[in-house]
């Protein structure tokens, strides 16, 4: 159990680093796009689309790291009013509901990814990259988020004992 928690925490930290790199790449590309458009006077083709995809990928791939740090938005009025045991029960229920939602998201996004891959779908832009590339972070991030939810539930079980 502890090995799984350590492994998932390490994977989630790696996801945080990847998300940070994607955000940095998006900032760099926006700066490049501004330079090319307004200083050189050239048109841009791929920069806006890349920035959108990088930001979306950072959001999904970084989500396990945010869960590990408990950084998602939450309302703690009720948990703070409950005794310790009630708080743990509430956290377990919320974790199970979050896990169920993420499992559905991972499943549905995997189907979408597979259809884009198998169908050879491309975006409807001038750049026209294969659509499976920007869709891939969705099932990857949702799947890793499911695994991190399991680790978080295991941590709650360890705190209870």
mmCIF file of C-alpha atoms in Angstrom:
data_model
loop_
_atom_site.group_PDB
_atom_site.id
_atom_site.type_symbol
_atom_site.label_atom_id
_atom_site.label_comp_id
_atom_site.label_asym_id
_atom_site.label_seq_id
_atom_site.Cartn_x
_atom_site.Cartn_y
_atom_site.Cartn_z
ATOM 1 C CA UNK A 1 0.000 0.000 0.000
ATOM 2 C CA UNK A 2 2.737 2.464 0.926
ATOM 3 C CA UNK A 3 4.708 1.568 -2.204
ATOM 4 C CA UNK A 4 1.683 2.346 -4.382
ATOM 5 C CA UNK A 5 1.163 5.680 -2.618
ATOM 6 C CA UNK A 6 4.836 6.610 -3.049
ATOM 7 C CA UNK A 7 4.755 5.574 -6.712
ATOM 8 C CA UNK A 8 1.611 7.571 -7.452
ATOM 9 C CA UNK A 9 2.919 10.612 -5.599
ATOM 10 C CA UNK A 10 6.109 10.415 -7.708
ATOM 11 C CA UNK A 11 4.090 10.049 -10.920
ATOM 12 C CA UNK A 12 1.895 12.985 -9.889
ATOM 13 C CA UNK A 13 4.973 15.119 -9.208
ATOM 14 C CA UNK A 14 6.231 14.215 -12.681
ATOM 15 C CA UNK A 15 2.840 15.245 -14.078
ATOM 16 C CA UNK A 16 3.248 18.591 -12.299
ATOM 17 C CA UNK A 17 6.641 19.083 -13.943
ATOM 18 C CA UNK A 18 5.213 18.198 -17.375
ATOM 19 C CA UNK A 19 2.316 20.623 -16.817
ATOM 20 C CA UNK A 20 4.768 23.344 -15.821
ATOM 21 C CA UNK A 21 6.830 22.695 -18.971
ATOM 22 C CA UNK A 22 3.686 22.871 -21.123
ATOM 23 C CA UNK A 23 2.736 26.190 -19.542
ATOM 24 C CA UNK A 24 6.248 27.528 -20.138
ATOM 25 C CA UNK A 25 6.108 26.344 -23.765
ATOM 26 C CA UNK A 26 2.748 28.075 -24.231
ATOM 27 C CA UNK A 27 4.144 31.341 -22.844
ATOM 28 C CA UNK A 28 7.207 31.064 -25.078
ATOM 29 C CA UNK A 29 5.090 30.387 -28.166
ATOM 30 C CA UNK A 30 2.803 33.344 -27.415
ATOM 31 C CA UNK A 31 5.858 35.611 -27.107
ATOM 32 C CA UNK A 32 7.223 34.175 -30.354
ATOM 33 C CA UNK A 33 3.853 34.715 -32.042
ATOM 34 C CA UNK A 34 3.766 38.365 -30.949
ATOM 35 C CA UNK A 35 7.298 38.900 -32.248
ATOM 36 C CA UNK A 36 6.578 37.251 -35.604
ATOM 37 C CA UNK A 37 3.303 39.117 -36.128
ATOM 38 C CA UNK A 38 4.088 42.607 -34.917
ATOM 39 C CA UNK A 39 7.842 42.939 -35.341
ATOM 40 C CA UNK A 40 8.430 40.867 -38.475
ATOM 41 C CA UNK A 41 4.971 41.414 -39.965
ATOM 42 C CA UNK A 42 4.465 37.742 -40.855
ATOM 43 C CA UNK A 43 1.337 35.694 -40.369
ATOM 44 C CA UNK A 44 1.177 32.892 -37.883
ATOM 45 C CA UNK A 45 -0.235 29.466 -38.596
ATOM 46 C CA UNK A 46 0.286 27.038 -35.749
ATOM 47 C CA UNK A 47 1.018 29.194 -32.700
ATOM 48 C CA UNK A 48 -2.501 29.914 -31.448
ATOM 49 C CA UNK A 49 -3.610 26.318 -31.856
ATOM 50 C CA UNK A 50 -0.461 25.009 -30.142
ATOM 51 C CA UNK A 51 -0.982 27.367 -27.220
ATOM 52 C CA UNK A 52 -4.574 26.231 -26.728
ATOM 53 C CA UNK A 53 -3.596 22.565 -26.858
ATOM 54 C CA UNK A 54 -0.629 23.072 -24.522
ATOM 55 C CA UNK A 55 -2.813 24.841 -21.944
ATOM 56 C CA UNK A 56 -5.454 22.123 -22.123
ATOM 57 C CA UNK A 57 -2.807 19.412 -21.823
ATOM 58 C CA UNK A 58 -1.269 21.178 -18.819
ATOM 59 C CA UNK A 59 -4.690 21.280 -17.167
ATOM 60 C CA UNK A 60 -5.408 17.572 -17.588
ATOM 61 C CA UNK A 61 -1.898 16.242 -17.058
ATOM 62 C CA UNK A 62 -1.367 18.478 -14.032
ATOM 63 C CA UNK A 63 -4.613 17.451 -12.324
ATOM 64 C CA UNK A 64 -3.153 14.440 -10.412
ATOM 65 C CA UNK A 65 -0.487 16.727 -8.938
ATOM 66 C CA UNK A 66 -3.111 19.249 -7.863
ATOM 67 C CA UNK A 67 -5.146 16.462 -6.241
ATOM 68 C CA UNK A 68 -2.071 15.199 -4.407
ATOM 69 C CA UNK A 69 -1.506 18.712 -3.010
ATOM 70 C CA UNK A 70 -5.236 19.090 -2.299
ATOM 71 C CA UNK A 71 -5.201 22.186 -4.447
ATOM 72 C CA UNK A 72 -8.619 21.809 -6.058
ATOM 73 C CA UNK A 73 -11.268 24.276 -5.012
ATOM 74 C CA UNK A 74 -13.262 22.982 -2.068
ATOM 75 C CA UNK A 75 -15.710 24.197 0.516
ATOM 76 C CA UNK A 76 -14.635 23.206 4.008
ATOM 77 C CA UNK A 77 -17.448 24.655 6.127
ATOM 78 C CA UNK A 78 -19.139 21.283 6.721
ATOM 79 C CA UNK A 79 -15.948 19.221 7.208
ATOM 80 C CA UNK A 80 -14.657 21.682 9.806
ATOM 81 C CA UNK A 81 -17.935 21.450 11.708
ATOM 82 C CA UNK A 82 -17.805 17.641 11.860
ATOM 83 C CA UNK A 83 -15.880 15.532 14.343
ATOM 84 C CA UNK A 84 -12.748 13.734 13.059
ATOM 85 C CA UNK A 85 -14.577 10.506 12.183
ATOM 86 C CA UNK A 86 -17.320 12.357 10.295
ATOM 87 C CA UNK A 87 -14.708 14.345 8.417
ATOM 88 C CA UNK A 88 -12.936 11.176 7.285
ATOM 89 C CA UNK A 89 -16.230 9.585 6.203
ATOM 90 C CA UNK A 90 -17.094 12.712 4.228
ATOM 91 C CA UNK A 91 -13.652 12.699 2.577
ATOM 92 C CA UNK A 92 -14.026 9.018 1.638
ATOM 93 C CA UNK A 93 -17.467 9.621 0.114
ATOM 94 C CA UNK A 94 -16.198 12.671 -1.785
ATOM 95 C CA UNK A 95 -13.139 10.705 -2.945
ATOM 96 C CA UNK A 96 -15.286 7.828 -4.189
ATOM 97 C CA UNK A 97 -17.585 10.218 -6.054
ATOM 98 C CA UNK A 98 -14.582 11.996 -7.583
ATOM 99 C CA UNK A 99 -13.072 8.649 -8.562
ATOM 100 C CA UNK A 100 -16.339 7.527 -10.183
ATOM 101 C CA UNK A 101 -16.562 10.756 -12.200
ATOM 102 C CA UNK A 102 -12.926 10.508 -13.305
ATOM 103 C CA UNK A 103 -13.400 6.883 -14.320
ATOM 104 C CA UNK A 104 -16.320 7.882 -16.548
ATOM 105 C CA UNK A 105 -14.292 10.751 -17.967
ATOM 106 C CA UNK A 106 -11.311 8.476 -18.633
ATOM 107 C CA UNK A 107 -13.511 5.889 -20.347
ATOM 108 C CA UNK A 108 -15.366 8.400 -22.534
ATOM 109 C CA UNK A 109 -12.206 10.280 -23.449
ATOM 110 C CA UNK A 110 -10.435 7.013 -24.321
ATOM 111 C CA UNK A 111 -13.226 6.249 -26.792
ATOM 112 C CA UNK A 112 -12.868 9.723 -28.304
ATOM 113 C CA UNK A 113 -9.066 9.339 -28.491
ATOM 114 C CA UNK A 114 -9.391 5.933 -30.168
ATOM 115 C CA UNK A 115 -11.886 7.256 -32.726
ATOM 116 C CA UNK A 116 -9.551 10.153 -33.561
ATOM 117 C CA UNK A 117 -6.584 7.769 -33.869
ATOM 118 C CA UNK A 118 -8.350 5.069 -35.889
ATOM 119 C CA UNK A 119 -10.225 7.536 -38.073
ATOM 120 C CA UNK A 120 -7.175 9.613 -38.905
ATOM 121 C CA UNK A 121 -9.013 12.752 -37.813
ATOM 122 C CA UNK A 122 -7.285 16.095 -38.246
ATOM 123 C CA UNK A 123 -8.148 19.532 -36.946
ATOM 124 C CA UNK A 124 -9.970 21.879 -39.321
ATOM 125 C CA UNK A 125 -7.210 24.475 -39.433
ATOM 126 C CA UNK A 126 -4.400 25.404 -41.793
ATOM 127 C CA UNK A 127 -1.892 23.622 -39.535
ATOM 128 C CA UNK A 128 -4.153 20.516 -39.385
ATOM 129 C CA UNK A 129 -2.314 18.285 -36.885
ATOM 130 C CA UNK A 130 -3.751 14.825 -36.199
ATOM 131 C CA UNK A 131 -6.538 15.263 -33.645
ATOM 132 C CA UNK A 132 -5.369 12.368 -31.467
ATOM 133 C CA UNK A 133 -2.367 14.446 -30.373
ATOM 134 C CA UNK A 134 -4.332 17.207 -28.619
ATOM 135 C CA UNK A 135 -6.934 14.688 -27.382
ATOM 136 C CA UNK A 136 -4.365 12.316 -25.808
ATOM 137 C CA UNK A 137 -3.862 14.364 -22.605
ATOM 138 C CA UNK A 138 -7.545 13.947 -21.729
ATOM 139 C CA UNK A 139 -7.599 10.149 -21.204
ATOM 140 C CA UNK A 140 -4.024 10.229 -19.890
ATOM 141 C CA UNK A 141 -4.771 12.917 -17.314
ATOM 142 C CA UNK A 142 -8.118 11.408 -16.312
ATOM 143 C CA UNK A 143 -6.568 7.948 -15.958
ATOM 144 C CA UNK A 144 -3.717 9.254 -13.817
ATOM 145 C CA UNK A 145 -6.204 11.261 -11.781
ATOM 146 C CA UNK A 146 -8.121 8.022 -11.094
ATOM 147 C CA UNK A 147 -4.927 6.374 -9.882
ATOM 148 C CA UNK A 148 -4.137 9.362 -7.662
ATOM 149 C CA UNK A 149 -7.669 9.247 -6.228
ATOM 150 C CA UNK A 150 -7.020 5.627 -5.249
ATOM 151 C CA UNK A 151 -3.787 6.710 -3.546
ATOM 152 C CA UNK A 152 -5.598 9.503 -1.716
ATOM 153 C CA UNK A 153 -8.266 7.071 -0.523
ATOM 154 C CA UNK A 154 -5.504 4.736 0.684
ATOM 155 C CA UNK A 155 -3.964 7.668 2.595
ATOM 156 C CA UNK A 156 -7.312 8.254 4.296
ATOM 157 C CA UNK A 157 -7.472 4.582 5.213
ATOM 158 C CA UNK A 158 -3.990 4.841 6.711
ATOM 159 C CA UNK A 159 -4.961 7.965 8.668
ATOM 160 C CA UNK A 160 -7.965 6.140 10.090
ATOM 161 C CA UNK A 161 -5.892 3.272 11.485
#
